[in-house]
CSV table of C-alpha atoms and ligand atoms in Angstrom, one decimal:
chain,number,residue,atom,x,y,z
O,101,UNK,CA,-4.8,22.0,-1.9
O,102,UNK,CA,-8.1,20.1,-1.9
O,103,UNK,CA,-10.1,22.6,-3.8
O,104,UNK,CA,-6.9,23.4,-6.2
O,105,UNK,CA,-7.2,19.6,-6.7
O,106,UNK,CA,-10.9,19.8,-7.6
O,107,UNK,CA,-10.6,22.8,-9.7
O,108,UNK,CA,-8.0,20.4,-12.1
O,109,UNK,CA,-10.7,17.6,-11.9
O,110,UNK,CA,-13.1,20.2,-13.5
O,111,UNK,CA,-10.6,21.3,-16.1
O,112,UNK,CA,-9.0,18.4,-17.5
O,113,UNK,CA,-11.5,15.9,-19.9
O,114,UNK,CA,-9.1,12.8,-19.8
O,115,UNK,CA,-7.7,11.7,-16.4
O,116,UNK,CA,-5.3,8.9,-16.2
O,117,UNK,CA,-4.6,7.7,-12.6
O,118,UNK,CA,-1.4,5.9,-11.7
O,119,UNK,CA,-0.5,3.9,-8.4
O,120,UNK,CA,2.4,1.7,-7.1
O,121,UNK,CA,3.7,-1.7,-8.5
O,122,UNK,CA,2.9,-4.7,-6.2
O,123,UNK,CA,-0.8,-3.2,-5.9
O,124,UNK,CA,-2.6,-3.6,-2.4
O,125,UNK,CA,-6.0,-2.6,-1.2
O,126,UNK,CA,-5.0,1.1,-0.5
O,127,UNK,CA,-3.5,1.8,-3.7
O,128,UNK,CA,-6.0,-0.2,-5.8
O,129,UNK,CA,-9.0,1.2,-3.4
O,130,UNK,CA,-7.7,4.6,-4.1
O,131,UNK,CA,-7.0,4.7,-7.8
O,132,UNK,CA,-10.8,2.9,-8.5
O,133,UNK,CA,-12.3,4.8,-6.0
O,134,UNK,CA,-11.5,8.1,-7.2
O,135,UNK,CA,-12.2,6.9,-10.9
O,136,UNK,CA,-15.6,6.1,-9.3
O,137,UNK,CA,-15.9,9.2,-7.7
O,138,UNK,CA,-15.0,11.6,-10.5
O,139,UNK,CA,-17.2,9.5,-13.0
O,140,UNK,CA,-20.3,9.5,-10.3
O,141,UNK,CA,-19.9,13.5,-10.0
O,142,UNK,CA,-18.6,14.2,-13.6
O,143,UNK,CA,-20.1,11.6,-15.9
O,144,UNK,CA,-18.4,13.0,-19.2
O,145,UNK,CA,-14.9,12.6,-18.5
O,146,UNK,CA,-12.8,10.0,-19.5
O,147,UNK,CA,-11.0,8.4,-16.7
O,148,UNK,CA,-8.6,5.5,-16.7
O,149,UNK,CA,-7.0,3.6,-14.1
O,150,UNK,CA,-3.9,1.7,-14.7
O,151,UNK,CA,-1.1,-0.9,-13.4
O,152,UNK,CA,-0.8,-4.5,-13.7
O,153,UNK,CA,-3.4,-6.3,-12.1
O,154,UNK,CA,-2.9,-8.1,-8.6
O,155,UNK,CA,-5.2,-11.4,-9.2
O,156,UNK,CA,-5.9,-11.5,-5.5
O,157,UNK,CA,-7.7,-8.5,-5.4
O,158,UNK,CA,-9.4,-8.6,-9.0
O,159,UNK,CA,-12.4,-8.6,-6.7
O,160,UNK,CA,-11.7,-5.0,-6.5
O,161,UNK,CA,-12.4,-3.5,-10.1
O,162,UNK,CA,-11.4,-4.0,-13.5
O,163,UNK,CA,-8.3,-1.8,-14.6
O,164,UNK,CA,-8.1,0.2,-17.9
O,165,UNK,CA,-5.3,-0.1,-21.0
O,166,UNK,CA,-3.9,3.6,-22.1
O,167,UNK,CA,-1.6,2.1,-24.5
O,168,UNK,CA,-3.5,4.1,-27.6
O,169,UNK,CA,-4.4,6.7,-25.3
O,170,UNK,CA,-2.6,10.2,-26.3
O,171,UNK,CA,-1.9,12.0,-22.7
O,172,UNK,CA,-0.1,15.0,-23.7
O,173,UNK,CA,-3.9,16.9,-22.7
O,174,UNK,CA,-4.5,14.4,-19.7
O,175,UNK,CA,-4.2,15.0,-16.3
O,176,UNK,CA,-2.2,12.6,-14.1
O,177,UNK,CA,-2.8,11.6,-10.8
O,178,UNK,CA,-0.2,9.2,-9.0
O,179,UNK,CA,-1.5,7.7,-6.1
O,180,UNK,CA,-0.1,6.2,-2.6
O,181,UNK,CA,3.8,6.4,-4.6
O,182,UNK,CA,6.7,8.0,-2.9
O,183,UNK,CA,8.9,7.7,-5.8
O,184,UNK,CA,9.3,7.5,-9.5
O,185,UNK,CA,10.6,4.4,-10.1
O,186,UNK,CA,7.6,2.6,-8.5
O,187,UNK,CA,4.4,4.1,-10.7
O,188,UNK,CA,3.0,1.3,-12.5
O,189,UNK,CA,2.8,1.4,-16.0
O,190,UNK,CA,3.8,4.8,-16.7
O,191,UNK,CA,7.7,5.5,-17.5
O,192,UNK,CA,7.6,9.3,-18.1
O,193,UNK,CA,5.4,11.3,-15.9
O,194,UNK,CA,6.3,14.5,-18.2
O,195,UNK,CA,3.9,12.9,-21.3
O,196,UNK,CA,1.2,14.2,-19.0
O,197,UNK,CA,0.1,18.1,-19.2
O,198,UNK,CA,-0.6,17.8,-15.6
O,199,UNK,CA,0.3,15.7,-12.8
O,200,UNK,CA,-1.2,15.6,-9.2
O,201,UNK,CA,0.3,13.4,-6.3
O,202,UNK,CA,-1.3,12.4,-3.5
O,203,UNK,CA,0.5,10.1,-0.8
O,204,UNK,CA,0.7,8.9,2.7
O,205,UNK,CA,4.1,7.8,2.6
O,206,UNK,CA,7.2,10.2,3.4
O,207,UNK,CA,8.7,11.9,0.5
O,208,UNK,CA,11.4,9.9,-1.5
O,209,UNK,CA,11.1,11.5,-4.9
O,210,UNK,CA,9.6,15.3,-5.2
O,211,UNK,CA,7.3,15.4,-8.2
O,212,UNK,CA,4.0,16.7,-9.4
O,213,UNK,CA,2.5,20.3,-9.9
O,214,UNK,CA,0.5,19.7,-7.0
O,215,UNK,CA,1.9,17.6,-4.5
O,216,UNK,CA,-0.6,16.6,-1.6
O,217,UNK,CA,1.7,14.1,0.7
O,218,UNK,CA,0.4,13.5,4.4
O,219,UNK,CA,2.7,10.6,6.1
O,220,UNK,CA,0.1,11.1,9.2
O,221,UNK,CA,-2.9,9.6,7.3
O,222,UNK,CA,-3.5,6.2,7.5
O,223,UNK,CA,-3.9,5.4,4.0
O,224,UNK,CA,-4.7,7.3,0.4
O,225,UNK,CA,-8.0,5.6,0.6
O,226,UNK,CA,-8.8,7.9,3.6
O,227,UNK,CA,-7.0,11.0,2.3
O,228,UNK,CA,-9.6,11.0,-1.1
O,229,UNK,CA,-12.7,10.0,0.9
O,230,UNK,CA,-11.5,13.5,3.2
O,231,UNK,CA,-10.9,15.0,-0.3
O,232,UNK,CA,-14.2,14.2,-1.6
O,233,UNK,CA,-16.2,15.3,1.9
O,234,UNK,CA,-14.3,18.6,1.8
O,235,UNK,CA,-15.9,19.4,-1.7
O,236,UNK,CA,-19.0,18.1,-1.1
O,237,UNK,CA,-19.0,15.6,-4.0
O,238,UNK,CA,-21.4,12.8,-3.6
O,239,UNK,CA,-19.8,9.4,-2.6
O,240,UNK,CA,-21.8,6.5,-4.1
O,241,UNK,CA,-21.6,2.8,-3.3
O,242,UNK,CA,-19.0,1.8,-5.6
O,243,UNK,CA,-16.2,4.4,-4.5
O,244,UNK,CA,-17.4,4.0,-1.0
O,245,UNK,CA,-16.5,0.2,-0.7
O,246,UNK,CA,-13.5,0.6,-2.3
O,247,UNK,CA,-12.8,3.2,-0.2
O,248,UNK,CA,-13.8,1.3,3.0
O,249,UNK,CA,-11.5,-1.7,1.8
O,250,UNK,CA,-8.3,0.7,1.3
O,251,UNK,CA,-8.7,1.9,4.6
O,252,UNK,CA,-9.8,-1.2,6.5
O,253,UNK,CA,-6.9,-2.9,5.1
O,254,UNK,CA,-3.9,-0.2,5.4
O,255,UNK,CA,-5.0,0.3,9.0
O,256,UNK,CA,-5.1,-3.6,10.2
O,257,UNK,CA,-8.6,-3.4,11.0
O,258,UNK,CA,-8.4,-0.1,12.6
O,259,UNK,CA,-5.3,-1.3,14.9
O,260,UNK,CA,-2.3,1.0,14.1
O,261,UNK,CA,-1.6,4.1,15.8
O,262,UNK,CA,-2.2,6.6,12.6
O,263,UNK,CA,-5.7,5.1,13.0
O,264,UNK,CA,-7.1,8.8,14.4
O,265,UNK,CA,-10.5,10.4,15.4
O,266,UNK,CA,-10.3,11.7,12.0
O,267,UNK,CA,-10.7,7.5,10.4
O,268,UNK,CA,-13.3,6.8,12.5
O,269,UNK,CA,-15.5,10.3,11.9
O,270,UNK,CA,-14.8,9.6,8.0
O,271,UNK,CA,-16.0,6.1,8.4
O,272,UNK,CA,-18.9,6.6,10.2
O,273,UNK,CA,-20.5,8.9,7.5
O,274,UNK,CA,-19.3,6.4,4.9
O,275,UNK,CA,-21.2,4.0,6.7
O,276,UNK,CA,-24.2,6.3,7.7
O,277,UNK,CA,-24.5,7.3,4.2
O,278,UNK,CA,-23.8,3.9,2.0
O,279,UNK,CA,-25.3,0.5,2.5
O,280,UNK,CA,-22.3,-1.6,2.6
O,281,UNK,CA,-22.0,-5.1,3.2
O,282,UNK,CA,-18.8,-5.0,5.3
O,283,UNK,CA,-19.1,-8.5,6.4
O,284,UNK,CA,-18.4,-9.8,2.7
O,285,UNK,CA,-15.6,-7.1,2.4
O,286,UNK,CA,-14.2,-8.5,5.1
O,287,UNK,CA,-14.3,-11.9,4.2
O,288,UNK,CA,-13.0,-11.0,0.3
O,289,UNK,CA,-9.7,-9.2,2.4
O,290,UNK,CA,-9.0,-12.0,5.2
O,291,UNK,CA,-9.9,-15.4,3.3
O,292,UNK,CA,-7.0,-17.3,2.8
O,293,UNK,CA,-5.4,-20.1,1.1
O,294,UNK,CA,-4.9,-23.2,3.3
O,295,UNK,CA,-0.9,-23.3,1.3
O,296,UNK,CA,-0.7,-19.5,3.3
O,297,UNK,CA,-1.7,-20.0,6.5
O,298,UNK,CA,0.8,-23.5,6.5
O,299,UNK,CA,3.6,-21.1,5.3
O,300,UNK,CA,2.5,-19.1,8.5
O,301,UNK,CA,2.6,-22.0,10.4
O,302,UNK,CA,6.2,-22.8,9.1
O,303,UNK,CA,7.4,-19.5,9.7
O,304,UNK,CA,6.2,-19.1,13.1
O,305,UNK,CA,8.1,-22.1,14.0
O,306,UNK,CA,11.0,-21.5,12.3
O,307,UNK,CA,11.8,-18.0,12.8
O,308,UNK,CA,15.1,-16.7,14.5
O,309,UNK,CA,14.7,-14.4,16.8
O,310,UNK,CA,17.7,-12.5,18.4
O,311,UNK,CA,18.4,-11.6,21.7
O,312,UNK,CA,17.9,-7.6,20.9
O,313,UNK,CA,14.4,-8.6,20.0
O,314,UNK,CA,14.6,-9.0,16.0
O,315,UNK,CA,12.6,-11.7,14.0
O,316,UNK,CA,13.5,-13.2,10.9
O,317,UNK,CA,13.2,-15.8,8.2
O,318,UNK,CA,14.6,-16.5,5.0
O,319,UNK,CA,12.2,-18.3,2.8
O,320,UNK,CA,14.1,-20.4,-0.5
O,321,UNK,CA,12.4,-21.3,-3.7
O,322,UNK,CA,12.2,-25.0,-2.1
O,323,UNK,CA,9.7,-23.5,0.6
O,324,UNK,CA,7.9,-21.1,-1.8
O,325,UNK,CA,7.0,-24.2,-3.9
O,326,UNK,CA,6.2,-26.4,-0.6
O,327,UNK,CA,3.8,-24.0,0.2
O,328,UNK,CA,1.4,-23.2,-2.9
O,329,UNK,CA,4.0,-22.0,-4.8
O,330,UNK,CA,3.0,-18.1,-4.3
O,331,UNK,CA,5.6,-15.2,-3.3
O,332,UNK,CA,2.9,-13.1,-2.6
O,333,UNK,CA,1.9,-14.8,0.6
O,334,UNK,CA,4.6,-13.6,2.6
O,335,UNK,CA,3.5,-10.2,2.0
O,336,UNK,CA,0.4,-11.0,3.7
O,337,UNK,CA,1.8,-12.9,6.5
O,338,UNK,CA,4.3,-10.3,7.7
O,339,UNK,CA,1.2,-8.3,8.9
O,340,UNK,CA,0.4,-11.5,10.9
O,341,UNK,CA,3.4,-11.8,13.2
O,342,UNK,CA,2.8,-8.7,15.5
O,343,UNK,CA,2.4,-8.6,19.4
O,344,UNK,CA,4.8,-11.2,20.1
O,345,UNK,CA,6.1,-10.1,23.4
O,346,UNK,CA,9.7,-11.2,22.3
O,347,UNK,CA,9.9,-9.4,19.0
O,348,UNK,CA,10.2,-5.5,18.3
O,349,UNK,CA,10.8,-5.9,14.8
O,350,UNK,CA,10.3,-8.9,12.1
O,351,UNK,CA,11.4,-9.7,8.5
O,352,UNK,CA,10.5,-12.3,6.0
O,353,UNK,CA,12.9,-12.6,3.0
O,354,UNK,CA,11.6,-14.5,0.2
O,355,UNK,CA,13.5,-15.9,-2.9
O,356,UNK,CA,11.5,-14.6,-6.1
O,357,UNK,CA,13.1,-16.9,-8.8
O,358,UNK,CA,10.6,-16.0,-11.4
O,359,UNK,CA,11.4,-12.6,-11.1
O,360,UNK,CA,15.1,-12.9,-10.4
O,361,UNK,CA,14.9,-10.9,-7.0
O,362,UNK,CA,14.7,-11.4,-3.2
O,363,UNK,CA,11.9,-9.5,-1.6
O,364,UNK,CA,12.2,-8.1,1.8
O,365,UNK,CA,8.8,-7.6,4.3
O,366,UNK,CA,9.3,-5.7,6.9
O,367,UNK,CA,7.0,-4.7,10.2
O,368,UNK,CA,8.0,-3.1,13.7
O,369,UNK,CA,5.8,-2.7,16.6
O,370,UNK,CA,8.5,0.4,17.7
O,371,UNK,CA,11.6,0.7,15.9
O,372,UNK,CA,11.5,3.1,13.3
O,373,UNK,CA,12.8,0.5,10.4
O,374,UNK,CA,12.2,2.5,6.8
O,375,UNK,CA,15.9,4.0,7.5
O,376,UNK,CA,17.7,0.8,7.0
O,377,UNK,CA,15.7,-0.1,3.8
O,378,UNK,CA,16.2,3.0,2.5
O,379,UNK,CA,19.9,2.1,2.5
O,380,UNK,CA,19.4,-1.0,0.6
O,381,UNK,CA,16.8,0.6,-2.3
O,382,UNK,CA,13.8,0.1,-0.5
O,383,UNK,CA,11.2,2.3,2.2
O,384,UNK,CA,8.4,2.8,3.1
O,385,UNK,CA,6.6,3.6,6.4
O,386,UNK,CA,8.5,4.3,9.8
O,387,UNK,CA,6.8,1.0,10.6
O,388,UNK,CA,6.0,-1.0,7.8
O,389,UNK,CA,8.9,-1.0,5.1
O,390,UNK,CA,9.9,-3.4,2.4
O,391,UNK,CA,12.4,-3.6,-0.5
O,392,UNK,CA,13.2,-5.7,-3.6
O,393,UNK,CA,16.9,-6.9,-4.0
O,394,UNK,CA,18.4,-7.6,-6.6
O,395,UNK,CA,20.5,-10.6,-5.1
O,396,UNK,CA,20.7,-12.0,-1.6
O,397,UNK,CA,24.5,-9.9,-1.3
O,398,UNK,CA,22.8,-7.8,1.7
O,399,UNK,CA,20.8,-10.2,3.1
O,400,UNK,CA,23.0,-10.6,5.8
O,401,UNK,CA,23.6,-6.7,6.5
O,402,UNK,CA,19.7,-6.4,6.3
O,403,UNK,CA,19.7,-8.4,9.0
O,404,UNK,CA,22.6,-7.1,11.1
O,405,UNK,CA,21.2,-3.0,10.4
O,406,UNK,CA,17.7,-4.2,11.5
O,407,UNK,CA,19.4,-6.0,14.8
O,408,UNK,CA,20.9,-2.9,15.6
O,409,UNK,CA,18.4,-0.9,15.3
O,410,UNK,CA,16.1,-3.4,17.8
O,411,UNK,CA,19.3,-3.1,19.9
O,412,UNK,CA,19.1,0.5,20.2
O,413,UNK,CA,15.2,0.3,20.8
O,414,UNK,CA,15.1,-2.1,23.3
O,415,UNK,CA,17.9,-0.4,25.4
O,416,UNK,CA,16.1,2.7,25.4
O,417,UNK,CA,12.9,0.9,26.4
O,418,UNK,CA,14.1,-1.1,29.2
M,103,LIG,P1,5.3,-4.6,1.9
M,103,LIG,O1,6.0,-5.3,2.8
M,103,LIG,O2,5.6,-4.6,0.4
M,103,LIG,O3,3.6,-4.9,2.0
M,103,LIG,O4,5.7,-3.0,1.9
M,103,LIG,C1,5.4,-1.9,3.2
M,103,LIG,C2,5.3,-0.6,2.4
M,103,LIG,O5,6.9,-0.4,2.0
M,103,LIG,C3,4.8,0.1,1.7
M,103,LIG,O6,4.4,1.0,2.2
M,103,LIG,C4,5.2,-0.3,0.4
M,103,LIG,O7,4.9,0.9,-0.6
M,103,LIG,C5,6.5,0.2,1.0
M,103,LIG,N1,7.7,-0.6,0.2
M,103,LIG,C6,7.6,-1.7,-0.3
M,103,LIG,N2,8.7,-1.9,-1.2
M,103,LIG,C7,9.5,-1.1,-1.5
M,103,LIG,C8,10.4,-0.5,-2.2
M,103,LIG,N3,11.5,-1.3,-2.9
M,103,LIG,N4,11.0,0.9,-2.6
M,103,LIG,C9,10.1,1.8,-1.5
M,103,LIG,N5,8.7,1.6,-0.7
M,103,LIG,C10,8.7,0.0,-1.1
């Protein structure tokens, strides 16, 4: 598979790299890092990384505009995106000559002339780095920094289960061969606004915890406005509520009035939560999932379903 993908890169002159909406460091790191990797090894290629900017992650690099690009002879990579509807910046993948999907989410939509999907991999950055080393490609500092950022971020600083010996081996080689300022990267990923920290304090203080070990909070527009008016904060905060003895799974529901939706970010340290979110048009990983709801009509149902998943889990693990 990795050799086949390299052959396609060699075959096409124009390559477009897309990833999921609501870009995070793995989506950005893998797409921008793959662009650097291709250009460092094949400088004559034309490579475009597309999608909407996430202001928090602007430090990761510049994105391209392909509005006036003829893509009928181009190769399209879709990274870190299990379903067609969540590809940022592309409405019809069939406009491209050839499509390669690379992802570490469980499959939702089957697509791509080549589909390399490994749900056991920590991140797509890890997959692309593995692809680069397996094919003896040069990984220079620009790409290495992006892959490092994505791997660190998606593994929660090497904390989550899918951090494997392979993750450490790849990172060891990356850091041996490139002089990367890791503290600078850590501070860029993890520095937070005071408003966000205070919102986290509010959530910790006010989260409801059921007897089955499900923790949740619903953030109204009023709360969001009170703490900096930034609906991206809960997506960050949800990762920091881990390792609470009384809580197996937890969710933050956020009214996003500007985008006219209710966002839910869910995490777990045991019960599989993704199936619940899939039933409401969302999805993700077994222990990290989300959904964007068009209104609040299903909020109570999601709370009940997640509580039941926790109940089942707590009974099985008593
Ligand atoms: P988040 O809570 O937004 O950080 O998302 C956690 C995980 O769930 C990520 O792997 C996302 O790709 C996935 N996810 C979030 N929202 C959705 C959605 N609406 N549909 C499918 N997967 C999602």
